[in-house]
Every structure is written in C-alpha cells, then in structure tokens.
mmCIF file of N, CA and C in Angstrom:
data_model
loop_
_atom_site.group_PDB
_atom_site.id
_atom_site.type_symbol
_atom_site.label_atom_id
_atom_site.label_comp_id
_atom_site.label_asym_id
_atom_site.label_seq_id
_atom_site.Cartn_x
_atom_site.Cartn_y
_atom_site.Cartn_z
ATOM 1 N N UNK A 921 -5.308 57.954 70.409
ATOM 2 C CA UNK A 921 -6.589 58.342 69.823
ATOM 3 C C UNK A 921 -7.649 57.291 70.148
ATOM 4 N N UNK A 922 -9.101 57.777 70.778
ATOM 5 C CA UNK A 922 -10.054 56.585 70.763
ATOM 6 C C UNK A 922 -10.159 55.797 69.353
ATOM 7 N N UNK A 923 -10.855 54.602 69.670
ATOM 8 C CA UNK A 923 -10.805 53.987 68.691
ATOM 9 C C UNK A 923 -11.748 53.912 68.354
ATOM 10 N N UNK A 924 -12.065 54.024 67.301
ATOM 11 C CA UNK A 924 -13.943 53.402 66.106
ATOM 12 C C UNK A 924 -14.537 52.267 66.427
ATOM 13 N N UNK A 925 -15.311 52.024 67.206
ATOM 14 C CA UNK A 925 -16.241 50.645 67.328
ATOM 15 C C UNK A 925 -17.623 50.799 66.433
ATOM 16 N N UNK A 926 -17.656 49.803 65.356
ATOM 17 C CA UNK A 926 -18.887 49.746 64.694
ATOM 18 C C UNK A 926 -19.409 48.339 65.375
ATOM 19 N N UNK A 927 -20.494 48.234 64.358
ATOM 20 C CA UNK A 927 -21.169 47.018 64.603
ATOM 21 C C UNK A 927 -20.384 46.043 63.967
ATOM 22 N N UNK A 928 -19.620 46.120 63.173
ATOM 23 C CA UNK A 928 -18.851 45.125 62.593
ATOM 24 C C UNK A 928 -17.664 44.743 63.554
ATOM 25 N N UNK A 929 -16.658 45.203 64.435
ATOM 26 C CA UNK A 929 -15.804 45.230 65.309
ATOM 27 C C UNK A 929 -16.355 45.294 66.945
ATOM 28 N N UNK A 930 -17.386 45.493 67.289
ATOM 29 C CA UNK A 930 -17.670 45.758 68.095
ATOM 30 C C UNK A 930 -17.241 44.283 69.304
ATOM 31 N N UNK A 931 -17.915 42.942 68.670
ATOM 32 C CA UNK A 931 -17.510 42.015 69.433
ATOM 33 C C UNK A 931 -15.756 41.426 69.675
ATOM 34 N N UNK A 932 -15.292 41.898 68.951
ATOM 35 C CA UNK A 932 -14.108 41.430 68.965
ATOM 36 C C UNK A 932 -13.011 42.553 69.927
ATOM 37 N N UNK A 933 -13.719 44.239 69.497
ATOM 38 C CA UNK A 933 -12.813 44.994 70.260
ATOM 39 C C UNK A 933 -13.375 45.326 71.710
ATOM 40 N N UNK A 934 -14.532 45.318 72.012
ATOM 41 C CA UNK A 934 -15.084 45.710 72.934
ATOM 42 C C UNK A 934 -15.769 44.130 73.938
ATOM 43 N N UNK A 935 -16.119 43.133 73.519
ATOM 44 C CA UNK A 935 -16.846 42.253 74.413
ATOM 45 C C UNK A 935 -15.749 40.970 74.543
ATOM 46 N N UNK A 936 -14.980 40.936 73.649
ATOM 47 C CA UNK A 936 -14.097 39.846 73.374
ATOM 48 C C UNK A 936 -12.672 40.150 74.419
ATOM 49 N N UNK A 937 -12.660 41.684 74.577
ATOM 50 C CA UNK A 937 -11.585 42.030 75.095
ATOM 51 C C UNK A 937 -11.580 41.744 77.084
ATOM 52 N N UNK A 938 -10.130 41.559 77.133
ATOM 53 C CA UNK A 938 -10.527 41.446 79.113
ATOM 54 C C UNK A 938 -10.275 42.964 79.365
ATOM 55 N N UNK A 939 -9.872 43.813 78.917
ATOM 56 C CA UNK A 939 -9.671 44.804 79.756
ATOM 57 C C UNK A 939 -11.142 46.065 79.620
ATOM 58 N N UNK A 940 -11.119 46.894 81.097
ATOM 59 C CA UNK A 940 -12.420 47.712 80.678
ATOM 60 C C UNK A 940 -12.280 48.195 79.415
ATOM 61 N N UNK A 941 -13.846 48.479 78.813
ATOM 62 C CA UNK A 941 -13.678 49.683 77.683
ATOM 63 C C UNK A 941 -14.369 50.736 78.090
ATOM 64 N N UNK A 942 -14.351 51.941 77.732
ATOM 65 C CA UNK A 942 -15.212 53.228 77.860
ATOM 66 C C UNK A 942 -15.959 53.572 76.453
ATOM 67 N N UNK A 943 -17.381 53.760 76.114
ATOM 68 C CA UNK A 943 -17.627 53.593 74.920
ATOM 69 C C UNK A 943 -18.333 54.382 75.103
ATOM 70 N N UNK A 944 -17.612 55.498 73.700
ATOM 71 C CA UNK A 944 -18.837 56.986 74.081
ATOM 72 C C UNK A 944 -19.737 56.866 72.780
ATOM 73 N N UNK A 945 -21.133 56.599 73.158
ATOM 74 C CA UNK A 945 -22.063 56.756 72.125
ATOM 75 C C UNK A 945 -22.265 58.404 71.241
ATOM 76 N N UNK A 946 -22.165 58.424 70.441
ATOM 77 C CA UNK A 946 -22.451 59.963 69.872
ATOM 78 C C UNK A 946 -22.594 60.310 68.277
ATOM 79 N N UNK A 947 -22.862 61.435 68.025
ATOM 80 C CA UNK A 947 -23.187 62.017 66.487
ATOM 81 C C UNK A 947 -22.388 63.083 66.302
ATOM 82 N N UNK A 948 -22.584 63.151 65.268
ATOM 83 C CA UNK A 948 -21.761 64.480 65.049
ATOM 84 C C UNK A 948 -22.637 65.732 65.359
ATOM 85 N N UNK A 949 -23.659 65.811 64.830
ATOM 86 C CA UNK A 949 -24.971 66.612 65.002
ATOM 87 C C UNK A 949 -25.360 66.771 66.443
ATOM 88 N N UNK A 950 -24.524 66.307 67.312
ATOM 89 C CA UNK A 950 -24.981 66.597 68.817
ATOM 90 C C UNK A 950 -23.936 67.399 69.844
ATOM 91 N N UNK A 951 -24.466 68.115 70.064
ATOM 92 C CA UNK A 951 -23.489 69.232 70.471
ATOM 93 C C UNK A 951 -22.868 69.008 71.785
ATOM 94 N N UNK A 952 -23.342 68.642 73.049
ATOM 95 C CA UNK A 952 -22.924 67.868 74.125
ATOM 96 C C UNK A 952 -22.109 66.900 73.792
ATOM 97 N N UNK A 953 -21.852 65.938 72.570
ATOM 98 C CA UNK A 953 -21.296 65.263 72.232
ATOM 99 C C UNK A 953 -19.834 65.591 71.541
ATOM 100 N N UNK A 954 -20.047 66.450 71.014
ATOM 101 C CA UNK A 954 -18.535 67.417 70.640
ATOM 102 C C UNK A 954 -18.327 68.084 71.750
ATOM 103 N N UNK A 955 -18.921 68.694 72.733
ATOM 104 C CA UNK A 955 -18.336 69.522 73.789
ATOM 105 C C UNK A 955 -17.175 68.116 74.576
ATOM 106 N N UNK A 956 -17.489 66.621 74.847
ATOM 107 C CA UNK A 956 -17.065 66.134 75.344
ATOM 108 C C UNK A 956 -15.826 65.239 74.671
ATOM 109 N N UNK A 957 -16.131 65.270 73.384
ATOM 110 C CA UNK A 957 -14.669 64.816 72.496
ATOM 111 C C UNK A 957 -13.632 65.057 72.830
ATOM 112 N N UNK A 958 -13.126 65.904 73.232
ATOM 113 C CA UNK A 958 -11.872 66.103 73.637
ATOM 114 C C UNK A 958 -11.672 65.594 74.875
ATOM 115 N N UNK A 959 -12.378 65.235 75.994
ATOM 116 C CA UNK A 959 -12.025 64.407 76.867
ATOM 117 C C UNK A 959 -12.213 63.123 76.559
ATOM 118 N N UNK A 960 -13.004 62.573 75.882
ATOM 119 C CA UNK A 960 -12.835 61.112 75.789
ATOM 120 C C UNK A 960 -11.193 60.858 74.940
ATOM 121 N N UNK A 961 -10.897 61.844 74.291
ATOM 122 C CA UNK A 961 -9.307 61.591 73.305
ATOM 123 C C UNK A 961 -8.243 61.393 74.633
ATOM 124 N N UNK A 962 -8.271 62.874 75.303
ATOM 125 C CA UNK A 962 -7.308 62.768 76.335
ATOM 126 C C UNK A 962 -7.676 61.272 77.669
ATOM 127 N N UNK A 963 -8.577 61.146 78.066
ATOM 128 C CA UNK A 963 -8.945 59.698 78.434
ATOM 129 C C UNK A 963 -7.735 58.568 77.664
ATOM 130 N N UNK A 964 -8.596 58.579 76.378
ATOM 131 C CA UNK A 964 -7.598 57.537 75.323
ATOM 132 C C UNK A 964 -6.297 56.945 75.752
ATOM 133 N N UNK A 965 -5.606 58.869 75.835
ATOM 134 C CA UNK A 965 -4.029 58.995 76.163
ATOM 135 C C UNK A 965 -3.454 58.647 77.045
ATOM 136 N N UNK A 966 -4.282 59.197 78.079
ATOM 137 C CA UNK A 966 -4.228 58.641 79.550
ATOM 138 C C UNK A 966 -4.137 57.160 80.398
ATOM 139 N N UNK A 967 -5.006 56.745 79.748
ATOM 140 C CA UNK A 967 -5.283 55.229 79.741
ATOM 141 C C UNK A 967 -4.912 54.237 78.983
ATOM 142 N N UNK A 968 -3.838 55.046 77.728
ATOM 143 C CA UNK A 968 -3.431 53.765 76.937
ATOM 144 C C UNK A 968 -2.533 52.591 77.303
ATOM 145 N N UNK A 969 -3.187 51.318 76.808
ATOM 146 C CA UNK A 969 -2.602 49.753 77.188
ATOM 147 C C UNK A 969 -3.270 49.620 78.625
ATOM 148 N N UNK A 970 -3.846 50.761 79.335
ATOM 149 C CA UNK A 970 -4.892 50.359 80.289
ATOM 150 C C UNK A 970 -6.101 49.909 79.837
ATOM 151 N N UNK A 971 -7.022 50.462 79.464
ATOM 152 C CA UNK A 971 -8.293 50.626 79.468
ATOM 153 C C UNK A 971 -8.175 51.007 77.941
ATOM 154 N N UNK A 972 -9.220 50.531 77.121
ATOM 155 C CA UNK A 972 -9.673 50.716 76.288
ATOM 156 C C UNK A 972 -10.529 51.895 75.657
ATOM 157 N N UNK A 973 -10.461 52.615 75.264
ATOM 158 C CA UNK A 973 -11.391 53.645 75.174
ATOM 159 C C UNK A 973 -11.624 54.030 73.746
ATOM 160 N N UNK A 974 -13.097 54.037 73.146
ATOM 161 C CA UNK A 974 -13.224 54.077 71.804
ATOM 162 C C UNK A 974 -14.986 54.718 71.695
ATOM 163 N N UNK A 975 -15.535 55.137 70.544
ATOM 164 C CA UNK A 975 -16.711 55.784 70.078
ATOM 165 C C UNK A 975 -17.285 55.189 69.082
ATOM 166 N N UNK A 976 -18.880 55.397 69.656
ATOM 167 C CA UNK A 976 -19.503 54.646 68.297
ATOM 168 C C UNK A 976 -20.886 55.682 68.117
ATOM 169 N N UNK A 977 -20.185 55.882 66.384
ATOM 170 C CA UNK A 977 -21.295 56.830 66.119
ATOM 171 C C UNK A 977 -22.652 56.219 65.676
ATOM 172 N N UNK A 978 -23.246 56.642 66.493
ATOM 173 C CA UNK A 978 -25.053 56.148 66.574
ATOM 174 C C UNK A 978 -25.724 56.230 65.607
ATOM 175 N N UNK A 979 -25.175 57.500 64.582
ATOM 176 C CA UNK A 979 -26.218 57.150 62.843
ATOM 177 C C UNK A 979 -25.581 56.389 62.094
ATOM 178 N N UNK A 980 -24.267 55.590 62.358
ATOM 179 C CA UNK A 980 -23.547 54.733 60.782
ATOM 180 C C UNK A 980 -23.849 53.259 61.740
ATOM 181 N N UNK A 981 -23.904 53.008 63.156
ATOM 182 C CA UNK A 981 -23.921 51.872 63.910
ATOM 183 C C UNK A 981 -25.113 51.761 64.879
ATOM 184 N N UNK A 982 -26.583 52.014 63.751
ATOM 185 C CA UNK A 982 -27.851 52.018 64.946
ATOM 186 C C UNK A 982 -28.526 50.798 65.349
ATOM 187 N N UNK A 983 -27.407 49.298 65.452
ATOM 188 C CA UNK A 983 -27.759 48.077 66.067
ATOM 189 C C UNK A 983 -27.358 47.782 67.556
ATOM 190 N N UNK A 984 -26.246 48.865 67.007
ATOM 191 C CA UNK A 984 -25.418 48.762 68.472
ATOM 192 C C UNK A 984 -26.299 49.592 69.900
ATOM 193 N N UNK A 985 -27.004 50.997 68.867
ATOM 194 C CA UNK A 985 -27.961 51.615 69.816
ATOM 195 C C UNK A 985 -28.826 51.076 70.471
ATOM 196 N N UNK A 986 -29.254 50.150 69.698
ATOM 197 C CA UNK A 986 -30.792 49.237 70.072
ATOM 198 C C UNK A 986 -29.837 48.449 70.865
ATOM 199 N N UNK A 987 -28.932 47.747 70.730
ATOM 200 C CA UNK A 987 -28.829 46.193 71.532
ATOM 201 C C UNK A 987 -28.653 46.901 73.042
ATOM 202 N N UNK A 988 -27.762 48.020 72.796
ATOM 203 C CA UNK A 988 -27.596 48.864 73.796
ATOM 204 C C UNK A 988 -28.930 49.695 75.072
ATOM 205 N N UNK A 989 -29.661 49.939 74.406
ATOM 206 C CA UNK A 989 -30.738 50.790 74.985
ATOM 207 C C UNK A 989 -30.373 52.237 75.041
ATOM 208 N N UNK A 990 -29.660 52.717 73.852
ATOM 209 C CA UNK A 990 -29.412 54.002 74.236
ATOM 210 C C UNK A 990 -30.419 54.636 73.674
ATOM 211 N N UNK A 991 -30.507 56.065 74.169
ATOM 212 C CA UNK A 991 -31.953 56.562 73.794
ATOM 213 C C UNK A 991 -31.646 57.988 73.852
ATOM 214 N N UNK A 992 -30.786 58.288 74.538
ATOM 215 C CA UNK A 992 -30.089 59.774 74.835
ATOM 216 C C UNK A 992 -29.118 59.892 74.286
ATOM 217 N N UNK A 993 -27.947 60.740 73.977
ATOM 218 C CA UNK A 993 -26.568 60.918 73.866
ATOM 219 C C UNK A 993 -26.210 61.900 74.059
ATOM 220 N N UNK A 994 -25.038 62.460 74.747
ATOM 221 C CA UNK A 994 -23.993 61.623 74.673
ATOM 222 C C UNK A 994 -24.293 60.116 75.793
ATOM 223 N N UNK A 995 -24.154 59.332 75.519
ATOM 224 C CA UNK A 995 -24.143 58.283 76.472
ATOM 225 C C UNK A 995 -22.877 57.404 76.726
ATOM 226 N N UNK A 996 -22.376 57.352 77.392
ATOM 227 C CA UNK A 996 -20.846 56.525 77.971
ATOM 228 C C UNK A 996 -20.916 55.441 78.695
ATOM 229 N N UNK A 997 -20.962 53.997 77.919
ATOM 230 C CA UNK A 997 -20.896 53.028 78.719
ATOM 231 C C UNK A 997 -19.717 52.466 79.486
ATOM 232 N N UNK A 998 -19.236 51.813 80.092
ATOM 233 C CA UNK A 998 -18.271 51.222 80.754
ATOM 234 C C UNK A 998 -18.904 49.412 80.594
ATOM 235 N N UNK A 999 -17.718 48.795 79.756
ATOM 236 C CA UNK A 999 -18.194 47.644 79.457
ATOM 237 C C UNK A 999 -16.599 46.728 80.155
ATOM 238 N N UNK A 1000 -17.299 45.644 80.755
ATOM 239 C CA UNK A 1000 -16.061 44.484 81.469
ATOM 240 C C UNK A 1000 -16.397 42.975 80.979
ATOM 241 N N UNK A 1001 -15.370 42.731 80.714
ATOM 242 C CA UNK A 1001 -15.941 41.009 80.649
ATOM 243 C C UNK A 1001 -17.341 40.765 79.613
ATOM 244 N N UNK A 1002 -17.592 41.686 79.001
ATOM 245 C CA UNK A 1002 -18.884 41.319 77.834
ATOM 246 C C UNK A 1002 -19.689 42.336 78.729
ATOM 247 N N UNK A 1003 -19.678 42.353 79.428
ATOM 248 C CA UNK A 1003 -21.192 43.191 80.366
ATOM 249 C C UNK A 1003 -20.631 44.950 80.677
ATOM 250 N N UNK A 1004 -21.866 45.376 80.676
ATOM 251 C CA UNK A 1004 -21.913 47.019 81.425
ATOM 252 C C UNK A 1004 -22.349 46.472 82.498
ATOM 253 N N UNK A 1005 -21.078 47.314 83.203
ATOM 254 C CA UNK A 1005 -20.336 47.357 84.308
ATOM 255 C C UNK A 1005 -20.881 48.830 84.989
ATOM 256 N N UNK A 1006 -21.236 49.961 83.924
ATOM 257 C CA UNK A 1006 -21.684 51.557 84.783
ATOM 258 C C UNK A 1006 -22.196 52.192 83.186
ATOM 259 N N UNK A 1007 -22.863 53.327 84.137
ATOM 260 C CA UNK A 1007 -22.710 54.011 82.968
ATOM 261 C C UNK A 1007 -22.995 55.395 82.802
ATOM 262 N N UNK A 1008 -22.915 56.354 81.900
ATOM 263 C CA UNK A 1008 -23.161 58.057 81.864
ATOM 264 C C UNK A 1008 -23.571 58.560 81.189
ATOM 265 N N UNK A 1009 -24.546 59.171 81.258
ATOM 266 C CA UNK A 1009 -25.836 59.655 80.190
ATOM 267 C C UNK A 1009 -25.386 61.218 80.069
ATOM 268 N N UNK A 1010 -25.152 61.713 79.242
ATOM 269 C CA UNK A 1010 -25.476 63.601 79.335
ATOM 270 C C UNK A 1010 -23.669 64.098 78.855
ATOM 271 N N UNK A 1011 -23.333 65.477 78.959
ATOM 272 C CA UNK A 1011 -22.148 65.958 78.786
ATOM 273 C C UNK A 1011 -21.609 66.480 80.838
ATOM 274 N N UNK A 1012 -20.367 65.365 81.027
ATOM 275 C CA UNK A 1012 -19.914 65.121 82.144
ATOM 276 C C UNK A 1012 -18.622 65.574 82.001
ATOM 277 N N UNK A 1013 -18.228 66.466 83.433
ATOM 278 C CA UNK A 1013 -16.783 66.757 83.537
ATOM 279 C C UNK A 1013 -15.641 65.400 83.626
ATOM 280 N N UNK A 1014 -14.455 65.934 83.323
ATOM 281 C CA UNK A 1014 -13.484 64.404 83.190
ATOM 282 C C UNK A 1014 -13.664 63.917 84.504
ATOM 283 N N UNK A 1015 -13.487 64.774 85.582
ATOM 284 C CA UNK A 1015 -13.633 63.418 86.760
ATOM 285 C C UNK A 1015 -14.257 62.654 87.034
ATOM 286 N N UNK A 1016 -15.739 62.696 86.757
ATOM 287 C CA UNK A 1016 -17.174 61.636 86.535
ATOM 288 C C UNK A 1016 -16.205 60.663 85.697
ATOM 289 N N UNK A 1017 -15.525 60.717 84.718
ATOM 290 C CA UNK A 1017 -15.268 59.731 83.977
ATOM 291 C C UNK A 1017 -13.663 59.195 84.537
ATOM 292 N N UNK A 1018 -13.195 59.468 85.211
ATOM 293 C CA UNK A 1018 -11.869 59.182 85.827
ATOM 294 C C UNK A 1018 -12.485 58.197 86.681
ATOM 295 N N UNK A 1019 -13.856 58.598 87.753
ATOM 296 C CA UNK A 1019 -14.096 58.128 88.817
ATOM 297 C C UNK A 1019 -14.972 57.032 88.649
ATOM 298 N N UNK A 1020 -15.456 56.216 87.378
ATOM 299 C CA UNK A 1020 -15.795 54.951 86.657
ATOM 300 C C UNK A 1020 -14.394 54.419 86.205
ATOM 301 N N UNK A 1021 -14.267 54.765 85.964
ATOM 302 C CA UNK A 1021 -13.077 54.153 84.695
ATOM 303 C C UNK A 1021 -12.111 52.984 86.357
ATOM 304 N N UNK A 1022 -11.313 54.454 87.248
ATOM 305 C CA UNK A 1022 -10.442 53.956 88.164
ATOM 306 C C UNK A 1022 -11.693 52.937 89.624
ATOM 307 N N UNK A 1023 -12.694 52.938 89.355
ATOM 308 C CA UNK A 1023 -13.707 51.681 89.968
ATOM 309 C C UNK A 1023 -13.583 50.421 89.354
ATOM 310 N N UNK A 1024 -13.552 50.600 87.972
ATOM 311 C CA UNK A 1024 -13.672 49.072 87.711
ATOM 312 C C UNK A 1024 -12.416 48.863 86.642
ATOM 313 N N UNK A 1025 -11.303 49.394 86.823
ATOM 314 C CA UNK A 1025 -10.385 49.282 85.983
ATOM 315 C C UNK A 1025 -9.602 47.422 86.387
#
C-alpha cells in the first residue's frame, strides 16, 4: 500500500531516504486524482523495498504544496537524494510512470 507523507514525516520518509520516492500529490475532491489511485497502489506493489511510493493529500498537508510549487493536481513528483529528480502533472497512463520511476531508480 502507498504510504501517507504529511508535513510532519515528510523529511524523514521522503528526503532523508536514499532510495527514489514517487509522491502523488492529490485530494479527494479531484477526480483525475481518484481515476489514478489505483495505479499509484499497484506501483506501491510493484516496487516494494524498491522505490518508495507514497501520497500527500494537498488539503490536510498545504506546506508541502507551497514548498513544492504545486499548483495543479494530480501532480507526481519523483524525489532522489532530497531533490526532484522529474516530474508529472495531470491523470497519466502507468507506463509514463514506469518510464520515470525505471530512469532514475
């Protein structure tokens, strides 16, 4: 299952960590954003003890939006070593997200 990144966890699970993360920005209230839930889960599965993969919802964690620059959602960062590394704005088929993930894995 992805994992919950708030602003409270965020440095420790996501910038602190060496391995990529995939971090899907989203709401519940956004419909592109539920259309793509189910691939970021199967991602999860796919990639577990690889790659990190977790969600941060943008109305309970809106520091993370700002530090971020997100402005759209769904938005999918790819974060390495503390830094974005890529990234995906909009509702994207799984291979867009296979074909980041296996670049900078």
């Amino acid at each position: 299952m992805a994992q919950e990144y708030t602003d409270a966890n965020f440095k420790e699970k996501v910038l602190d960590s060496d391995k990529l993360t995939m971090i899907d920005f989203w709401a519940e209230w956004c419909g592109p954003c539920r259309a793509i839930g189910p691939v970021v889960e199967e991602l999860s599965k796919e990639y577990d003890g690889k790659v990190n993969v977790g969600k941060v919802n943008v109305d309970q964690n809106p520091q993370l939006s700002v530090n971020y620059g997100i402005t759209s959602i769904p938005a999918i960062l790819f974060v390495k070593e503390g830094k974005v590394v890529d990234k995906l704005v909009g509702s994207q088929p799984k291979a867009n997200f296979v074909k980041k993930i296996e670049a900078h894995k």
